[in-house]
């Protein structure tokens, strides 16, 4: 039995969801897993400030976030700014957590945590081995630090690229999703009955993440409704967005939804803007995904990468979006995405600990 410390971040809900599922799998295999938020390890409420700034820019100033992403996350020639100095501020607190929990390994499930563990390992301050679970399809440079011992990636192709860039071990772990994300989950029937109240229009889900961030979601909903679809907009915890979108005729605007497997399975397609957990969840239940109007930075790069891997479609304009949806909703449903994305997360971590 090994004891692992998982370090995620409360940026939206995706990274924490991955950490919770990884912890569940580790415990099912007989190990112990403890979950911490790297933002809470930063001093003087710096983590809360960082989260608030990121949420505000994603929601209200996406162009600004695009510029920050280009400067701090994309590669390029010459010296480039990074997050390592910020991550270093959490070093002492992380080392105290490792000692207090007697952790056999530390697993970073967020890029700031990857810079933190990698820096500590490179300087010889962290004795326990460290792994990184990379949750993005387009792997930016903040995920990568040569000090980390192992990288777990979504696909074998991404793992090969990461291994080549770092010269360190990398392997595919597939999507870390709960078992309830499978074809025809238990909540599908009740959601189908609810969505049938909109008539015989095929329901299409529009995702905006936990924070309800997206570009012109109301216009997209209006486009789908005019084309004969039932737009079902996931507004997350953004009540202002839900109120605005609910004014679009023929649109169902939802706040936070707990039964995502049932809702996804009851929809004909997902229109995604971030290439994150919701897109993976849709593939797992067998629902086709179209990337459209992605958020800048990691969202745009991830949407294009998923399409290049053949996992999703990408629509560059409203006409392409309708073409994709017309074709996908009239075709035979795709098999569950578990057959497309496979891998093991527990085995490599067990070997790392031993």
Short mmCIF file of C-alpha atoms in Angstrom, two decimals:
data_model
loop_
_atom_site.label_atom_id
_atom_site.label_comp_id
_atom_site.label_asym_id
_atom_site.label_seq_id
_atom_site.Cartn_x
_atom_site.Cartn_y
_atom_site.Cartn_z
CA UNK A 1 0.00 0.00 0.00
CA UNK A 2 1.26 3.46 -0.92
CA UNK A 3 0.14 6.91 0.21
CA UNK A 4 -0.12 9.57 -2.51
CA UNK A 5 -0.65 13.30 -2.19
CA UNK A 6 -2.69 14.72 -5.10
CA UNK A 7 -2.28 18.46 -5.72
CA UNK A 8 -5.00 20.01 -7.88
CA UNK A 9 -6.50 23.50 -8.19
CA UNK A 10 -10.01 24.93 -7.78
CA UNK A 11 -9.92 26.65 -11.18
CA UNK A 12 -13.41 25.82 -12.41
CA UNK A 13 -14.22 22.20 -11.59
CA UNK A 14 -12.31 20.06 -14.12
CA UNK A 15 -8.96 19.63 -12.36
CA UNK A 16 -10.57 18.80 -9.02
CA UNK A 17 -12.86 16.29 -10.76
CA UNK A 18 -9.83 14.53 -12.26
CA UNK A 19 -8.11 14.45 -8.86
CA UNK A 20 -11.21 12.99 -7.17
CA UNK A 21 -11.51 10.23 -9.76
CA UNK A 22 -7.81 9.42 -9.52
CA UNK A 23 -8.12 9.24 -5.73
CA UNK A 24 -11.08 6.88 -6.08
CA UNK A 25 -9.13 4.56 -8.39
CA UNK A 26 -6.10 4.56 -6.12
CA UNK A 27 -8.23 3.70 -3.09
CA UNK A 28 -9.98 0.93 -5.04
CA UNK A 29 -6.52 -0.53 -5.73
CA UNK A 30 -5.71 -0.54 -2.01
CA UNK A 31 -3.75 2.70 -1.69
CA UNK A 32 -4.33 5.89 0.27
CA UNK A 33 -4.85 9.22 -1.47
CA UNK A 34 -5.04 12.73 -0.02
CA UNK A 35 -6.22 15.71 -2.10
CA UNK A 36 -4.95 19.27 -1.66
CA UNK A 37 -5.57 22.56 -3.53
CA UNK A 38 -2.35 24.24 -4.68
CA UNK A 39 -4.07 27.64 -4.50
CA UNK A 40 -4.52 27.16 -0.75
CA UNK A 41 -0.80 26.50 -0.38
CA UNK A 42 0.04 29.97 -1.68
CA UNK A 43 0.53 32.67 1.01
CA UNK A 44 -1.69 35.62 1.91
CA UNK A 45 -4.75 34.63 -0.13
CA UNK A 46 -2.70 34.83 -3.32
CA UNK A 47 -4.49 31.72 -4.57
CA UNK A 48 -7.93 33.28 -4.16
CA UNK A 49 -6.72 36.38 -5.98
CA UNK A 50 -5.30 34.31 -8.82
CA UNK A 51 -8.55 32.36 -9.17
CA UNK A 52 -10.65 35.54 -9.14
CA UNK A 53 -8.46 37.21 -11.75
CA UNK A 54 -8.59 34.17 -14.04
CA UNK A 55 -12.38 33.87 -13.71
CA UNK A 56 -12.87 37.59 -14.44
CA UNK A 57 -10.64 37.58 -17.52
CA UNK A 58 -12.19 34.40 -18.94
CA UNK A 59 -15.69 35.81 -18.48
CA UNK A 60 -15.23 39.48 -19.30
CA UNK A 61 -11.87 40.02 -21.02
CA UNK A 62 -11.04 36.92 -23.07
CA UNK A 63 -8.68 38.88 -25.33
CA UNK A 64 -6.61 39.81 -22.28
CA UNK A 65 -6.43 36.14 -21.27
CA UNK A 66 -5.37 35.29 -24.80
CA UNK A 67 -2.46 37.69 -24.46
CA UNK A 68 -1.45 36.27 -21.09
CA UNK A 69 -1.60 32.75 -22.51
CA UNK A 70 0.59 33.74 -25.47
CA UNK A 71 3.21 35.26 -23.15
CA UNK A 72 3.27 32.71 -20.32
CA UNK A 73 2.10 29.41 -21.78
CA UNK A 74 3.12 29.16 -25.44
CA UNK A 75 6.67 28.26 -26.33
CA UNK A 76 9.01 30.55 -28.23
CA UNK A 77 12.58 31.56 -28.82
CA UNK A 78 14.57 33.23 -26.10
CA UNK A 79 13.69 33.70 -22.39
CA UNK A 80 9.97 33.43 -21.66
CA UNK A 81 8.06 34.32 -18.48
CA UNK A 82 6.63 31.44 -16.50
CA UNK A 83 4.82 30.49 -13.32
CA UNK A 84 7.79 28.89 -11.51
CA UNK A 85 8.43 31.95 -9.25
CA UNK A 86 4.77 31.95 -8.18
CA UNK A 87 4.80 28.18 -7.61
CA UNK A 88 7.93 28.48 -5.45
CA UNK A 89 5.91 30.51 -2.92
CA UNK A 90 4.00 27.32 -2.04
CA UNK A 91 7.14 25.19 -1.63
CA UNK A 92 7.44 25.18 2.15
CA UNK A 93 3.76 24.44 2.67
CA UNK A 94 3.82 21.58 0.19
CA UNK A 95 6.88 20.05 1.87
CA UNK A 96 5.08 20.30 5.22
CA UNK A 97 2.07 18.50 3.71
CA UNK A 98 4.31 15.76 2.29
CA UNK A 99 5.97 15.25 5.66
CA UNK A 100 2.73 15.38 7.61
CA UNK A 101 0.97 12.91 5.34
CA UNK A 102 4.07 10.69 4.97
CA UNK A 103 3.43 10.68 1.23
CA UNK A 104 5.23 8.13 -0.94
CA UNK A 105 4.64 10.25 -4.06
CA UNK A 106 3.16 13.60 -5.07
CA UNK A 107 0.86 13.88 -8.09
CA UNK A 108 0.27 17.29 -9.70
CA UNK A 109 -3.11 17.67 -11.45
CA UNK A 110 -2.66 21.32 -12.43
CA UNK A 111 0.14 23.07 -14.28
CA UNK A 112 1.06 25.40 -11.38
CA UNK A 113 1.38 22.32 -9.17
CA UNK A 114 3.58 20.71 -11.85
CA UNK A 115 5.95 23.68 -11.71
CA UNK A 116 5.95 23.45 -7.92
CA UNK A 117 6.78 19.74 -7.67
CA UNK A 118 9.23 19.87 -10.57
CA UNK A 119 11.12 22.78 -9.06
CA UNK A 120 11.34 21.12 -5.65
CA UNK A 121 12.54 17.85 -7.18
CA UNK A 122 15.13 19.61 -9.35
CA UNK A 123 16.56 21.44 -6.32
CA UNK A 124 16.65 18.26 -4.23
CA UNK A 125 14.13 19.55 -1.67
CA UNK A 126 11.40 17.00 -2.43
CA UNK A 127 12.54 13.45 -1.72
CA UNK A 128 9.31 11.74 -2.79
CA UNK A 129 8.92 11.13 -6.54
CA UNK A 130 6.49 13.37 -8.41
CA UNK A 131 4.10 12.70 -11.28
CA UNK A 132 2.00 15.05 -13.39
CA UNK A 133 -1.46 14.28 -14.75
CA UNK A 134 -1.77 16.48 -17.86
CA UNK A 135 -5.44 17.24 -18.43
CA UNK A 136 -5.03 19.28 -21.65
CA UNK A 137 -4.94 17.99 -25.22
CA UNK A 138 -2.71 20.88 -26.26
CA UNK A 139 0.14 20.65 -23.75
CA UNK A 140 1.53 24.12 -23.03
CA UNK A 141 4.96 24.61 -21.51
CA UNK A 142 3.73 25.29 -17.96
CA UNK A 143 2.77 21.61 -17.72
CA UNK A 144 6.37 20.61 -18.37
CA UNK A 145 9.24 20.60 -15.89
CA UNK A 146 12.25 18.33 -16.20
CA UNK A 147 12.29 17.79 -12.42
CA UNK A 148 9.13 15.68 -12.44
CA UNK A 149 9.61 11.92 -12.70
CA UNK A 150 6.54 10.85 -14.69
CA UNK A 151 3.86 12.40 -16.91
CA UNK A 152 0.43 10.85 -17.47
CA UNK A 153 -1.23 12.04 -20.69
CA UNK A 154 -4.61 11.66 -22.36
CA UNK A 155 -3.40 9.80 -25.48
CA UNK A 156 -0.32 7.79 -26.53
CA UNK A 157 0.51 10.42 -29.15
CA UNK A 158 0.55 13.20 -26.54
CA UNK A 159 2.65 10.99 -24.25
CA UNK A 160 5.22 10.46 -27.01
CA UNK A 161 5.43 14.20 -27.63
CA UNK A 162 5.83 15.01 -23.93
CA UNK A 163 8.48 12.32 -23.51
CA UNK A 164 10.40 13.67 -26.49
CA UNK A 165 10.25 17.28 -25.26
CA UNK A 166 11.40 16.48 -21.73
CA UNK A 167 13.44 13.32 -22.08
CA UNK A 168 11.45 11.97 -19.12
CA UNK A 169 8.99 9.06 -18.83
CA UNK A 170 5.47 9.72 -20.15
CA UNK A 171 2.58 7.34 -20.69
CA UNK A 172 -1.11 7.43 -21.63
CA UNK A 173 -3.64 7.23 -18.83
CA UNK A 174 -6.77 8.06 -20.85
CA UNK A 175 -9.53 10.26 -19.44
CA UNK A 176 -10.04 10.02 -15.70
CA UNK A 177 -13.84 9.87 -15.64
CA UNK A 178 -16.18 8.17 -13.17
CA UNK A 179 -17.83 4.94 -14.30
CA UNK A 180 -21.23 6.62 -14.50
CA UNK A 181 -20.11 8.25 -17.76
CA UNK A 182 -21.06 5.40 -20.08
CA UNK A 183 -23.63 4.86 -22.85
CA UNK A 184 -27.25 4.95 -21.66
CA UNK A 185 -26.77 5.95 -18.01
CA UNK A 186 -29.60 5.70 -15.52
CA UNK A 187 -30.71 9.35 -15.77
CA UNK A 188 -31.10 9.37 -19.55
CA UNK A 189 -34.81 8.53 -19.63
CA UNK A 190 -35.86 11.29 -17.24
CA UNK A 191 -33.85 13.87 -19.15
CA UNK A 192 -35.36 12.73 -22.44
CA UNK A 193 -38.83 13.26 -21.02
CA UNK A 194 -37.90 16.74 -19.82
CA UNK A 195 -36.33 17.74 -23.13
CA UNK A 196 -39.27 16.32 -25.08
CA UNK A 197 -41.31 19.22 -23.75
CA UNK A 198 -39.50 21.31 -26.36
CA UNK A 199 -41.22 19.35 -29.15
CA UNK A 200 -39.48 17.12 -31.66
CA UNK A 201 -36.44 19.39 -32.00
CA UNK A 202 -33.14 17.52 -31.46
CA UNK A 203 -31.59 18.81 -28.22
CA UNK A 204 -28.04 20.16 -28.59
CA UNK A 205 -26.04 20.91 -25.46
CA UNK A 206 -23.90 24.07 -25.28
CA UNK A 207 -21.23 23.95 -22.59
CA UNK A 208 -19.72 27.02 -20.89
CA UNK A 209 -17.88 25.30 -18.03
CA UNK A 210 -18.39 25.68 -14.31
CA UNK A 211 -17.95 29.45 -14.51
CA UNK A 212 -20.28 30.00 -17.47
CA UNK A 213 -17.63 31.46 -19.78
CA UNK A 214 -18.11 31.62 -23.52
CA UNK A 215 -18.26 33.81 -26.59
CA UNK A 216 -21.71 34.88 -27.82
CA UNK A 217 -23.57 31.92 -26.34
CA UNK A 218 -26.88 33.71 -26.84
CA UNK A 219 -26.18 34.15 -30.55
CA UNK A 220 -25.25 30.48 -30.88
CA UNK A 221 -28.44 29.45 -29.11
CA UNK A 222 -30.47 31.71 -31.41
CA UNK A 223 -28.77 30.16 -34.45
CA UNK A 224 -29.54 26.61 -33.33
CA UNK A 225 -33.15 27.42 -32.45
CA UNK A 226 -33.72 28.99 -35.86
CA UNK A 227 -32.29 25.84 -37.50
CA UNK A 228 -34.77 23.55 -35.75
CA UNK A 229 -32.68 22.44 -32.77
CA UNK A 230 -33.39 22.76 -29.05
CA UNK A 231 -30.42 24.65 -27.56
CA UNK A 232 -29.71 23.45 -24.01
CA UNK A 233 -27.18 25.85 -22.52
CA UNK A 234 -25.11 24.83 -19.50
CA UNK A 235 -24.45 28.08 -17.65
CA UNK A 236 -22.60 26.53 -14.70
CA UNK A 237 -22.66 28.79 -11.67
CA UNK A 238 -23.09 31.96 -13.71
CA UNK A 239 -26.64 33.03 -12.89
CA UNK A 240 -26.30 36.23 -14.89
CA UNK A 241 -25.55 34.20 -18.00
CA UNK A 242 -28.49 31.89 -17.30
CA UNK A 243 -30.88 34.84 -17.05
CA UNK A 244 -29.58 36.34 -20.30
CA UNK A 245 -29.66 33.10 -22.30
CA UNK A 246 -33.10 32.14 -20.99
CA UNK A 247 -34.48 35.16 -22.87
CA UNK A 248 -33.55 33.59 -26.22
CA UNK A 249 -36.79 32.09 -27.63
CA UNK A 250 -36.81 28.30 -27.79
CA UNK A 251 -33.81 27.88 -25.48
CA UNK A 252 -33.46 25.91 -22.25
CA UNK A 253 -30.89 27.57 -19.98
CA UNK A 254 -29.63 25.45 -17.09
CA UNK A 255 -27.58 26.34 -14.04
CA UNK A 256 -25.33 23.76 -12.34
CA UNK A 257 -26.31 20.18 -13.27
CA UNK A 258 -25.39 17.20 -11.10
CA UNK A 259 -26.60 14.45 -13.44
CA UNK A 260 -24.32 15.20 -16.37
CA UNK A 261 -24.23 11.61 -17.71
CA UNK A 262 -28.02 11.53 -18.09
CA UNK A 263 -28.22 14.99 -19.66
CA UNK A 264 -25.41 14.30 -22.12
CA UNK A 265 -26.88 10.99 -23.18
CA UNK A 266 -30.28 12.60 -23.80
CA UNK A 267 -28.76 15.17 -26.20
CA UNK A 268 -27.96 14.67 -29.86
CA UNK A 269 -24.62 16.51 -29.74
CA UNK A 270 -22.42 18.74 -27.62
CA UNK A 271 -21.14 22.14 -28.78
CA UNK A 272 -17.96 22.62 -26.76
CA UNK A 273 -15.68 25.63 -26.26
CA UNK A 274 -12.85 24.36 -24.05
CA UNK A 275 -11.80 20.77 -24.90
CA UNK A 276 -12.07 19.95 -21.20
CA UNK A 277 -13.89 17.43 -19.04
CA UNK A 278 -17.32 18.01 -20.58
CA UNK A 279 -16.04 17.07 -24.03
CA UNK A 280 -14.48 13.88 -22.63
CA UNK A 281 -17.67 13.08 -20.75
CA UNK A 282 -19.70 13.44 -23.95
CA UNK A 283 -17.39 11.07 -25.83
CA UNK A 284 -17.63 8.56 -22.99
CA UNK A 285 -21.43 8.38 -23.24
CA UNK A 286 -21.31 8.25 -27.04
CA UNK A 287 -22.37 11.81 -27.89
CA UNK A 288 -20.60 13.58 -30.79
CA UNK A 289 -18.75 16.82 -30.02
CA UNK A 290 -18.30 19.94 -32.14
CA UNK A 291 -15.78 22.56 -31.07
CA UNK A 292 -17.06 26.07 -31.79
CA UNK A 293 -16.06 29.58 -30.68
CA UNK A 294 -13.55 28.27 -28.12
CA UNK A 295 -12.29 30.42 -25.31
CA UNK A 296 -8.81 31.82 -26.08
CA UNK A 297 -5.58 30.10 -25.13
CA UNK A 298 -5.86 26.53 -23.92
CA UNK A 299 -9.49 26.30 -25.08
CA UNK A 300 -8.76 27.21 -28.70
CA UNK A 301 -5.62 25.06 -28.90
CA UNK A 302 -7.36 22.11 -27.23
CA UNK A 303 -10.39 22.28 -29.53
CA UNK A 304 -8.15 22.22 -32.61
CA UNK A 305 -6.04 19.39 -31.18
CA UNK A 306 -9.04 17.18 -30.39
CA UNK A 307 -10.29 17.68 -33.94
CA UNK A 308 -6.85 16.88 -35.39
CA UNK A 309 -6.82 13.61 -33.42
CA UNK A 310 -10.17 12.68 -34.96
CA UNK A 311 -12.03 12.72 -31.66
CA UNK A 312 -14.29 15.70 -32.39
CA UNK A 313 -15.36 18.08 -35.16
CA UNK A 314 -14.40 21.73 -35.42
CA UNK A 315 -16.66 24.41 -36.89
CA UNK A 316 -15.02 27.66 -37.93
CA UNK A 317 -18.24 29.60 -38.55
CA UNK A 318 -22.02 29.34 -38.05
CA UNK A 319 -22.56 27.66 -41.42
CA UNK A 320 -20.02 24.93 -40.60
CA UNK A 321 -21.60 24.45 -37.19
CA UNK A 322 -25.01 23.74 -38.71
CA UNK A 323 -23.46 21.47 -41.33
CA UNK A 324 -21.68 19.46 -38.63
CA UNK A 325 -24.78 19.16 -36.47
CA UNK A 326 -27.02 18.18 -39.40
CA UNK A 327 -24.59 15.41 -40.33
CA UNK A 328 -23.86 14.19 -36.80
CA UNK A 329 -27.44 14.15 -35.56
CA UNK A 330 -28.62 12.16 -38.57
CA UNK A 331 -25.85 9.55 -38.33
CA UNK A 332 -25.65 6.40 -36.22
CA UNK A 333 -24.57 7.30 -32.67
CA UNK A 334 -20.84 6.95 -32.06
CA UNK A 335 -19.54 4.27 -29.68
CA UNK A 336 -18.56 5.32 -26.18
CA UNK A 337 -15.35 7.31 -26.00
CA UNK A 338 -13.77 4.79 -23.62
CA UNK A 339 -12.97 2.80 -26.74
CA UNK A 340 -11.24 5.83 -28.26
CA UNK A 341 -9.20 6.91 -25.25
CA UNK A 342 -7.65 4.18 -23.15
CA UNK A 343 -4.88 3.94 -20.62
CA UNK A 344 -3.94 3.23 -17.02
CA UNK A 345 -3.20 5.76 -14.30
CA UNK A 346 -2.85 3.53 -11.25
CA UNK A 347 -0.22 1.10 -12.54
CA UNK A 348 2.38 3.75 -13.48
CA UNK A 349 1.91 5.47 -10.11
CA UNK A 350 2.32 2.16 -8.28
CA UNK A 351 5.61 1.60 -10.10
CA UNK A 352 6.70 5.15 -9.33
CA UNK A 353 6.12 4.61 -5.61
CA UNK A 354 8.02 1.32 -5.60
#
